[in-house]
Short mmCIF file of N, CA and C in Angstrom, two decimals:
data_model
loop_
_atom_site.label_atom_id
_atom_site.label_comp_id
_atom_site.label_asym_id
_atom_site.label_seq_id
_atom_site.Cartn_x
_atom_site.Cartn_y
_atom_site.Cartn_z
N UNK A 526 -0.53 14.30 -22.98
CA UNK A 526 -0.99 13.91 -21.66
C UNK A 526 -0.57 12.48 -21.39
N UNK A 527 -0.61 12.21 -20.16
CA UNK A 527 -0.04 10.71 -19.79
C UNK A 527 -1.14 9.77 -20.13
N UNK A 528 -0.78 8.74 -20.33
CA UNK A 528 -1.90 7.64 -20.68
C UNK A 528 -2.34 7.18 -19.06
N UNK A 529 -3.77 6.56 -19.10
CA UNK A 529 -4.11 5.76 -17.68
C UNK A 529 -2.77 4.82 -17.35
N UNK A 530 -2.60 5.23 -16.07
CA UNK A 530 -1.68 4.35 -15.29
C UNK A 530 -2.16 4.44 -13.79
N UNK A 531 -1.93 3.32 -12.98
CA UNK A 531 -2.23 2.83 -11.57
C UNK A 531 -1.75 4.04 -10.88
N UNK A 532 -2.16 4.15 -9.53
CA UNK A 532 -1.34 4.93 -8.82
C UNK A 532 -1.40 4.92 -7.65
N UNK A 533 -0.32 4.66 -7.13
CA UNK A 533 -0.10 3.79 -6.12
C UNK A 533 0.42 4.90 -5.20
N UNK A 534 -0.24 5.33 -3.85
CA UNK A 534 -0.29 6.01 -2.92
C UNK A 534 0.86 6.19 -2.12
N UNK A 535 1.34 4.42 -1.64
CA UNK A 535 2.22 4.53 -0.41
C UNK A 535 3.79 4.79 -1.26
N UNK A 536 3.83 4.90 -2.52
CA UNK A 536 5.14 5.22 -3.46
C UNK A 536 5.48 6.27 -3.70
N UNK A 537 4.42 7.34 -3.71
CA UNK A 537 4.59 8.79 -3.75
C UNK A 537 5.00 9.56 -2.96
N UNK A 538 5.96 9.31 -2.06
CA UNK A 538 6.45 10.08 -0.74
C UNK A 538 7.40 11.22 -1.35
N UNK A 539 6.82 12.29 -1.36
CA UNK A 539 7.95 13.86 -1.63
C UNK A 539 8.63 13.92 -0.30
N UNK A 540 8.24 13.89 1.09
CA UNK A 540 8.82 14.57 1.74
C UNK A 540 10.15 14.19 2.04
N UNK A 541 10.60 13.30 1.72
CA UNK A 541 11.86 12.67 2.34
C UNK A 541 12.48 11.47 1.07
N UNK A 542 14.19 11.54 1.05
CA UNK A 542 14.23 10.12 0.36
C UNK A 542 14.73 9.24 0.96
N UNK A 543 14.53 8.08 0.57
CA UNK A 543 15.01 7.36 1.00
C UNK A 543 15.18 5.89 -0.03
N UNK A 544 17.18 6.10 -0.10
CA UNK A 544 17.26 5.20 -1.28
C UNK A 544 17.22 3.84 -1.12
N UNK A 545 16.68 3.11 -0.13
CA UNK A 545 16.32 1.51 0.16
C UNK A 545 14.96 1.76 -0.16
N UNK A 546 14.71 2.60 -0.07
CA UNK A 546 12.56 2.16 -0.24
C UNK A 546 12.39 1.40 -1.30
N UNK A 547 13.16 1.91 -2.55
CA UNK A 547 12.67 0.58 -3.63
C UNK A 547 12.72 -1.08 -3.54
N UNK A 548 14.00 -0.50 -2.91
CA UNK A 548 14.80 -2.12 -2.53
C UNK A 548 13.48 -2.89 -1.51
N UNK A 549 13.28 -2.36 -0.33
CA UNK A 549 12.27 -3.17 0.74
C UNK A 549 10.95 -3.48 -0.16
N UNK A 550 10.47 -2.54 -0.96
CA UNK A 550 9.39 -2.23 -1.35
C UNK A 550 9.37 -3.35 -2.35
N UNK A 551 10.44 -4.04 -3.13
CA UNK A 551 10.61 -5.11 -4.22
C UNK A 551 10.88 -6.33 -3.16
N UNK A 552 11.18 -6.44 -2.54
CA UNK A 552 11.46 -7.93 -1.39
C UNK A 552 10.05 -8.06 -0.70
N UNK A 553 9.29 -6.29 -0.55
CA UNK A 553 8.46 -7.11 0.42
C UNK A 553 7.06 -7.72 -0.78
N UNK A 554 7.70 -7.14 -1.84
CA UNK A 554 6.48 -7.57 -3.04
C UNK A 554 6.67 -9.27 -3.22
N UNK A 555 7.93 -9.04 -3.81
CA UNK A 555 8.62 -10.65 -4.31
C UNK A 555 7.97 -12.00 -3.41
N UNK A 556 8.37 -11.71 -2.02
CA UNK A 556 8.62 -12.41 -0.95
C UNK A 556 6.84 -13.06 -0.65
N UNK A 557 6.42 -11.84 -0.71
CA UNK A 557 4.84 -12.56 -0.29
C UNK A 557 3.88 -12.55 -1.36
N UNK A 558 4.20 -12.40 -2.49
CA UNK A 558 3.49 -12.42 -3.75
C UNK A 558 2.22 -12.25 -4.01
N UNK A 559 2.23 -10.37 -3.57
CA UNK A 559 0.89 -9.88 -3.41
C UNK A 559 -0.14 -10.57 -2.69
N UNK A 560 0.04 -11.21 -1.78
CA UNK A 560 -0.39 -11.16 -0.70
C UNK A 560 -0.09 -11.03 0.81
N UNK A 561 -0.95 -10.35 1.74
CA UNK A 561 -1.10 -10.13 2.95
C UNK A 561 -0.26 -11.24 3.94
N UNK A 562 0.86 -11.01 4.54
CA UNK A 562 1.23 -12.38 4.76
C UNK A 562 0.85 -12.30 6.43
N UNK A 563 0.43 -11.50 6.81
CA UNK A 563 -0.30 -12.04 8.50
C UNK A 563 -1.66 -12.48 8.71
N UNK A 564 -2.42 -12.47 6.90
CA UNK A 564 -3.74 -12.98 6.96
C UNK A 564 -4.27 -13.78 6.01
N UNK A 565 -3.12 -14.03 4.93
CA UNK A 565 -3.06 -14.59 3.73
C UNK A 565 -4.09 -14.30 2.52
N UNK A 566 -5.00 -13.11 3.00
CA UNK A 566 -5.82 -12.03 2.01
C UNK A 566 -4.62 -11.84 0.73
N UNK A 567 -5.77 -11.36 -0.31
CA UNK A 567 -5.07 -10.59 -1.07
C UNK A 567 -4.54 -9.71 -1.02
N UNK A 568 -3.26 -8.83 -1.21
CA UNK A 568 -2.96 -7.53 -1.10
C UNK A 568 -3.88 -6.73 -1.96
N UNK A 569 -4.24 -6.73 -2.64
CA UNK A 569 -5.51 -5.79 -3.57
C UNK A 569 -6.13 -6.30 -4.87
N UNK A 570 -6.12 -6.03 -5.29
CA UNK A 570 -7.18 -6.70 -7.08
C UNK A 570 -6.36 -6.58 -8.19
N UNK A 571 -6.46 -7.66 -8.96
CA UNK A 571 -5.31 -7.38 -10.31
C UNK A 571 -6.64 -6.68 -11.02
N UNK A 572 -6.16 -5.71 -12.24
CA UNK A 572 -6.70 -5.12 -13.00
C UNK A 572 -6.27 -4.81 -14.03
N UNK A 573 -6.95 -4.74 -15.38
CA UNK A 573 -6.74 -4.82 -16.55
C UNK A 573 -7.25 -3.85 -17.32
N UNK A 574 -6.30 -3.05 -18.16
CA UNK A 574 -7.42 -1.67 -18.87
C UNK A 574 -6.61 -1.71 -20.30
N UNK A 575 -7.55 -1.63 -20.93
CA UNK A 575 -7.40 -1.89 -22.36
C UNK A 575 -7.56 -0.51 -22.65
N UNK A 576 -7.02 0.34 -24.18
CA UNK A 576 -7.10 1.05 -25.03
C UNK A 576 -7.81 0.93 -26.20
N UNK A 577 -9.36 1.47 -26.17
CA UNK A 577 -10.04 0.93 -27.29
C UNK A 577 -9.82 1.99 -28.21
N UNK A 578 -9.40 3.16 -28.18
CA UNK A 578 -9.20 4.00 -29.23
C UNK A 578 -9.79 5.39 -28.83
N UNK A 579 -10.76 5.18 -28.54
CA UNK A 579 -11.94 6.31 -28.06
C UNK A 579 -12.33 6.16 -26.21
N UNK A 580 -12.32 5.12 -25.88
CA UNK A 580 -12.07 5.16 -24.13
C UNK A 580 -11.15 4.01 -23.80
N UNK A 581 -11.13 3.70 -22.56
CA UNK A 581 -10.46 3.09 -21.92
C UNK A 581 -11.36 1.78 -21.33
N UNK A 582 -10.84 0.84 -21.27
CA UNK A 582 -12.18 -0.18 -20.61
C UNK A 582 -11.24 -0.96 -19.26
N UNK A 583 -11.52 -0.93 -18.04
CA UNK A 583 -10.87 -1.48 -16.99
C UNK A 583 -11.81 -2.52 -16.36
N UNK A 584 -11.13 -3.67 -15.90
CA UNK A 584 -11.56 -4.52 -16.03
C UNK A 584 -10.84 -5.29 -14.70
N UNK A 585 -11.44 -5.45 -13.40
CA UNK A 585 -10.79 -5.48 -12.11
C UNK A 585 -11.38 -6.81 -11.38
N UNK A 586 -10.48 -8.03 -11.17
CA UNK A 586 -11.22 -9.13 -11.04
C UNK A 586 -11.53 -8.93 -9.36
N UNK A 587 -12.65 -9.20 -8.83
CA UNK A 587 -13.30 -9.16 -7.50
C UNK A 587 -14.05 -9.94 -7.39
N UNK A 588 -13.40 -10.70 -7.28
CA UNK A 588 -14.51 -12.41 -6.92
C UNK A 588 -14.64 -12.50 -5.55
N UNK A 589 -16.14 -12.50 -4.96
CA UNK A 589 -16.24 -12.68 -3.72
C UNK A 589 -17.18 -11.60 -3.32
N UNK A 590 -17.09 -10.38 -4.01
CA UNK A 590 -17.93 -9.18 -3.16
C UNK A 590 -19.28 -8.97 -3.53
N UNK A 591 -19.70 -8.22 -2.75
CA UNK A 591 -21.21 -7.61 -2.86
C UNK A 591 -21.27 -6.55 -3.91
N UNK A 592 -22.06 -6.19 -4.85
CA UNK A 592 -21.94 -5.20 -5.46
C UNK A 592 -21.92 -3.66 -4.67
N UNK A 593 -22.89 -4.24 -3.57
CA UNK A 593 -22.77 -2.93 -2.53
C UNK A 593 -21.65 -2.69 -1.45
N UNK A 594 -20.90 -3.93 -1.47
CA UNK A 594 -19.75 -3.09 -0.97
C UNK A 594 -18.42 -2.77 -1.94
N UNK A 595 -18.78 -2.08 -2.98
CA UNK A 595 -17.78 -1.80 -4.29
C UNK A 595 -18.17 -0.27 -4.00
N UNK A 596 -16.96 0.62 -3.86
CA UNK A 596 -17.43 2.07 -3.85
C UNK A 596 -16.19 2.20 -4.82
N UNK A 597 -16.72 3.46 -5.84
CA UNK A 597 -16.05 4.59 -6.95
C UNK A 597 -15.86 5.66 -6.45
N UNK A 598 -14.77 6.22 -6.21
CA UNK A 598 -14.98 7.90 -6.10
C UNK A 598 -14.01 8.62 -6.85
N UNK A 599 -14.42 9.52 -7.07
CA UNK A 599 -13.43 10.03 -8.00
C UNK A 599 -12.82 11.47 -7.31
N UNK A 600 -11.66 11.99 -7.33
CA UNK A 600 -11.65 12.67 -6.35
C UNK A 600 -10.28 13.64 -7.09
N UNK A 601 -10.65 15.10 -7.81
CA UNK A 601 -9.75 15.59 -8.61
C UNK A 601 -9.24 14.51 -9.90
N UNK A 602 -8.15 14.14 -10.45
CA UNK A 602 -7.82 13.34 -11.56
C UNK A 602 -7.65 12.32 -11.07
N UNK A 603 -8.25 11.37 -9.89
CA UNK A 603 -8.07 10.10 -9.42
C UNK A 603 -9.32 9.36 -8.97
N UNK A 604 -9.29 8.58 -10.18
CA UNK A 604 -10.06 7.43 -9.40
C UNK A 604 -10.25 6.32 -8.39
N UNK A 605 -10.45 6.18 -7.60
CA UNK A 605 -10.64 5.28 -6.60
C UNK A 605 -11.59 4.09 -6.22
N UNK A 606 -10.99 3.23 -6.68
CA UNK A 606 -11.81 1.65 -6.39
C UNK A 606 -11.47 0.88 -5.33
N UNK A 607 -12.73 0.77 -4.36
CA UNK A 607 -12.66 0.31 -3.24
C UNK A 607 -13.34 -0.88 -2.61
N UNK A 608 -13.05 -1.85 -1.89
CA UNK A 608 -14.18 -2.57 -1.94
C UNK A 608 -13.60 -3.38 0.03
N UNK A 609 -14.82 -3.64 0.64
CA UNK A 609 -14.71 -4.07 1.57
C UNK A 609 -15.52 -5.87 2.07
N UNK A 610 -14.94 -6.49 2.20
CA UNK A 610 -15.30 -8.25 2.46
C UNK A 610 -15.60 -8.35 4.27
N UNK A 611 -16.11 -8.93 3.86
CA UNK A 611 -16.60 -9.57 5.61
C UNK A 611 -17.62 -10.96 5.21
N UNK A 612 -16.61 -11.65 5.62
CA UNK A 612 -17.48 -13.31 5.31
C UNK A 612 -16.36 -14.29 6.75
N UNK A 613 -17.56 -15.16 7.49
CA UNK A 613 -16.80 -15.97 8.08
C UNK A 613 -17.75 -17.53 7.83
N UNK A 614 -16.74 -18.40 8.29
CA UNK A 614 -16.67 -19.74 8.39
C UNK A 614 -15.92 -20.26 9.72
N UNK A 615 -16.80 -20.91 10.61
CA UNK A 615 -16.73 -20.85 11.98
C UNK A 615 -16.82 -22.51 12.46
N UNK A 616 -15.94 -23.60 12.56
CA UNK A 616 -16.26 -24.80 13.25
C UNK A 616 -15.87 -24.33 14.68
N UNK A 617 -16.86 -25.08 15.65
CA UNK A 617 -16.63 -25.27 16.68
C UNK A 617 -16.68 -27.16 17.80
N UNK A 618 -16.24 -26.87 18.74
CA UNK A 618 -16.78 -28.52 19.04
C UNK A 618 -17.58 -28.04 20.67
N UNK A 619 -17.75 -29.32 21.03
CA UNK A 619 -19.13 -29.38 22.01
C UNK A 619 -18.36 -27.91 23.29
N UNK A 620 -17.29 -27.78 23.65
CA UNK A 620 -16.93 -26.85 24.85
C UNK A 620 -16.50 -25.52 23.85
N UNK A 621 -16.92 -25.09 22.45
CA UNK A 621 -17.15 -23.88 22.01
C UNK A 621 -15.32 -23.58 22.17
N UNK A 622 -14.42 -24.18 21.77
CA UNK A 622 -13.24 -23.94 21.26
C UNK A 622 -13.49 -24.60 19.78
N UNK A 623 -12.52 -23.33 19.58
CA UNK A 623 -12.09 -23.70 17.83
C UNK A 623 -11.76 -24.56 17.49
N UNK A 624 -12.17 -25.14 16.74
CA UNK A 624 -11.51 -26.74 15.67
C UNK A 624 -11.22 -25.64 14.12
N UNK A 625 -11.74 -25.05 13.85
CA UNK A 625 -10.91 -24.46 12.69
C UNK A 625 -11.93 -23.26 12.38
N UNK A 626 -11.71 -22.19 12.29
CA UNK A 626 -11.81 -20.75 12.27
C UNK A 626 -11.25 -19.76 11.03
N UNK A 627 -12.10 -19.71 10.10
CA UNK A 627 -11.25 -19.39 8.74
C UNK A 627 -12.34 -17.76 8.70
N UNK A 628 -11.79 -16.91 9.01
CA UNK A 628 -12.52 -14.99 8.57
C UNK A 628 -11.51 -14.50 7.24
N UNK A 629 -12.18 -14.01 6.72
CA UNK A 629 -11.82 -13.26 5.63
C UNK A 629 -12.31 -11.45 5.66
N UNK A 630 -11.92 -10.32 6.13
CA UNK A 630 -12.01 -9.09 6.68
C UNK A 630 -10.86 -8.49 5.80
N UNK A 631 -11.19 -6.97 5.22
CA UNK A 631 -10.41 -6.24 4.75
C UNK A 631 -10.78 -5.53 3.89
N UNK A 632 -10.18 -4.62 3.79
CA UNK A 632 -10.45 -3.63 2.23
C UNK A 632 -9.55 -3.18 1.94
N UNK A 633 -9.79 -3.17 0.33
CA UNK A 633 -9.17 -3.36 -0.45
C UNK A 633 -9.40 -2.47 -1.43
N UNK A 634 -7.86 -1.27 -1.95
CA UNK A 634 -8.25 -0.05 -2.73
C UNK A 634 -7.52 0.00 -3.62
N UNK A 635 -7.54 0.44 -4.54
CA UNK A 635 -6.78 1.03 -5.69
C UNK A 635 -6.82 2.16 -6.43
N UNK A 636 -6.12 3.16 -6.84
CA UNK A 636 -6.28 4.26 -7.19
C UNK A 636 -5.82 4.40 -8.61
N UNK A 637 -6.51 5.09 -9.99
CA UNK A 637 -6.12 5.28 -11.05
C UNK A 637 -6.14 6.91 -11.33
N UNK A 638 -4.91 6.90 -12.11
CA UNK A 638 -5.53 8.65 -12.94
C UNK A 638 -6.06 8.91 -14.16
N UNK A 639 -6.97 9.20 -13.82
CA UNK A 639 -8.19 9.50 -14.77
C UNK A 639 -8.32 11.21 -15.27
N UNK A 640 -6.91 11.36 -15.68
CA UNK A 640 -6.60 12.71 -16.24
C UNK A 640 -6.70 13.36 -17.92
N UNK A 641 -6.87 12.15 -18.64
CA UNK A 641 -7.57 11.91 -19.73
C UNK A 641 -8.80 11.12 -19.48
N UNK A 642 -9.67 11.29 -18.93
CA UNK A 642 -10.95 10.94 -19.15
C UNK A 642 -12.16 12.00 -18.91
N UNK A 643 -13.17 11.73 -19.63
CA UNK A 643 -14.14 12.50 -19.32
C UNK A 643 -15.17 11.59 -18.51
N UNK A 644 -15.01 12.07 -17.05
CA UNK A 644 -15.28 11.60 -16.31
C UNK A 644 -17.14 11.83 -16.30
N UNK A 645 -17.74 12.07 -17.04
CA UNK A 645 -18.88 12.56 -16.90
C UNK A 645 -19.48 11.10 -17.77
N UNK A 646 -18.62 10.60 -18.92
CA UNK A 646 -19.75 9.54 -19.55
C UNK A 646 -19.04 8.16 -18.83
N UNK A 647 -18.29 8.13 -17.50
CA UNK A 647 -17.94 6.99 -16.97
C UNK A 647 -19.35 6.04 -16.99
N UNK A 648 -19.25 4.56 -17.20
CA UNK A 648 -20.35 3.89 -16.94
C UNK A 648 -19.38 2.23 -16.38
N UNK A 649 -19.94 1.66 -15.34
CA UNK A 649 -19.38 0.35 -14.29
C UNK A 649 -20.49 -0.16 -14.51
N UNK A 650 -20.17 -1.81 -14.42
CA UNK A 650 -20.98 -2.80 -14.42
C UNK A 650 -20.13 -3.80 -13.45
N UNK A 651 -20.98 -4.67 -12.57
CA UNK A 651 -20.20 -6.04 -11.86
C UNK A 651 -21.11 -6.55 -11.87
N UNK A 652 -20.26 -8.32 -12.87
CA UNK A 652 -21.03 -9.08 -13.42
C UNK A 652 -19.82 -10.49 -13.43
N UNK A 653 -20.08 -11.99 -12.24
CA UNK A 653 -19.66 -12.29 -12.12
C UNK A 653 -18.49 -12.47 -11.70
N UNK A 654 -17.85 -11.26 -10.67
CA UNK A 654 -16.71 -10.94 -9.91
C UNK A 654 -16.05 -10.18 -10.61
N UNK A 655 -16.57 -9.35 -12.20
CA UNK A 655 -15.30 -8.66 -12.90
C UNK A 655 -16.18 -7.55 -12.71
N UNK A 656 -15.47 -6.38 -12.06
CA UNK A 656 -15.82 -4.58 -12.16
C UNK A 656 -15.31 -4.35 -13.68
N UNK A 657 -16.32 -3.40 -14.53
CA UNK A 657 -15.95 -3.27 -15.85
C UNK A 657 -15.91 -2.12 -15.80
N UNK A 658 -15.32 -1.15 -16.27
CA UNK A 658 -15.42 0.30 -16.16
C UNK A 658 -14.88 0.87 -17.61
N UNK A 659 -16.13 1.79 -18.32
CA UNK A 659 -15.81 1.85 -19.75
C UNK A 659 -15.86 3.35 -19.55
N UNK A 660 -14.44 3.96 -19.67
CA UNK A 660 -14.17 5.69 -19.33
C UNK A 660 -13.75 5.94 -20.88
N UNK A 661 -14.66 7.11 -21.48
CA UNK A 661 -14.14 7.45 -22.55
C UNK A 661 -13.15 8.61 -22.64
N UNK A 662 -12.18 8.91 -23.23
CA UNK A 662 -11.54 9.73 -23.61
C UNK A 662 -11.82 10.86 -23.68
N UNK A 663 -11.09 12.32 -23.12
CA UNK A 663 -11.54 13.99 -23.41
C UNK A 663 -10.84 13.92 -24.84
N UNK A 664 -12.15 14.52 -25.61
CA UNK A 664 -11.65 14.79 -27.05
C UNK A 664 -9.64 15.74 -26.89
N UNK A 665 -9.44 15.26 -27.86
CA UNK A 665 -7.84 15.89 -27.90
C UNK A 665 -7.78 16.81 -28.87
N UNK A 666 -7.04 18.01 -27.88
CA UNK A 666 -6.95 19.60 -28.21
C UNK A 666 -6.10 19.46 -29.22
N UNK A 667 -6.26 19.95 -30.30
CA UNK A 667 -5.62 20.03 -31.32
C UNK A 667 -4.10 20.95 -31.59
N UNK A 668 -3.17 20.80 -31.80
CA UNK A 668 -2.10 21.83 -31.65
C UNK A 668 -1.96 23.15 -32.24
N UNK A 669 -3.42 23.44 -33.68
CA UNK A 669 -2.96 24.35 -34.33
C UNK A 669 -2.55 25.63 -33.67
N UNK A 670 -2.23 26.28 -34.77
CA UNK A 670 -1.75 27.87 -34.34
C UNK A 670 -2.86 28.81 -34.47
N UNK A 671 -3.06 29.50 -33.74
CA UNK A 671 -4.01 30.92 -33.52
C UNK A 671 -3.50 31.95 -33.55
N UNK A 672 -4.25 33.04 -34.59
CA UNK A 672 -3.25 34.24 -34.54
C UNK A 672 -4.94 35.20 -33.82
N UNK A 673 -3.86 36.03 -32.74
CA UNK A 673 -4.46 37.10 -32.12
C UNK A 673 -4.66 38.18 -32.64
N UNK A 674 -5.81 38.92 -32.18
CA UNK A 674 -6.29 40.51 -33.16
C UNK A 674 -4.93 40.94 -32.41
N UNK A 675 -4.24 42.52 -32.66
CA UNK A 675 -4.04 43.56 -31.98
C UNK A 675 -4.80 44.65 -31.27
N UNK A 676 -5.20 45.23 -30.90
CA UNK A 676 -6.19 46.59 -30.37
C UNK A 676 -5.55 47.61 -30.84
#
């Protein structure tokens, strides 16, 4: 089975090819360096998942959010980490025009496959801006050979 790896939505296009997509898709990464460049947001959350032997431990830095706006869903062999910000910082002067206007708005998702995991003993904690997510491993089917009765 494949090991946990990211999985990234807008890359998976079957219906059509198209052999520049990598190319735009690496300039438009390079160029604005994971971030949003019409709002200077993050483009999404770096994340980190270790191999402890027996599960997986992911580890997704989110500095800034509410624990309640962090949603999990899991949805067939994909996990989904989501999280939505809304914070402003507002100067104004005496005729209520802007002197400086700084919003921060967006959400922000990421998707993993969770096709080796047993999604049933998943357990998350957020504790100081890091989502921890400790997914253990589906025991692994063994290869032996089975011999069948006849009738």
């Amino acid at each position: 089975m494949f090991e946990m790896r990211p999985y990234d939505n807008r890359r998976n296009h079957l219906g059509y090819y198209n052999p520049f997509r990598e190319l735009e898709n690496f300039e438009k990464d390079f160029f604005t360096n994971g971030f949003d460049i019409f709002s200077g947001n993050p483009a999404g959350f770096k994340t980190d998942i270790k191999d402890t032997g027996d599960a997986y431990v992911l580890e997704a830095d989110m500095p800034g959010f509410d624990k309640k706006d962090i949603h999990l869903d899991i949805n067939g062999n994909y996990l989904t980490v989501s999280a939505e910000r809304r914070s402003e910082c507002e100067q104004r002067d005496k005729d209520h025009n802007y002197v400086r206007r700084e919003r921060s708005y967006g959400s922000y998702s990421r998707s993993f496959d969770i096709s080796s995991v047993d999604t049933d003993g998943i357990k998350a904690k957020y504790e100081n801006g890091v989502l921890t997510l400790t997914m253990p491993k589906k025991p692994e089917i063994t290869g032996g050979t089975k011999r069948l009765e006849i009738e």
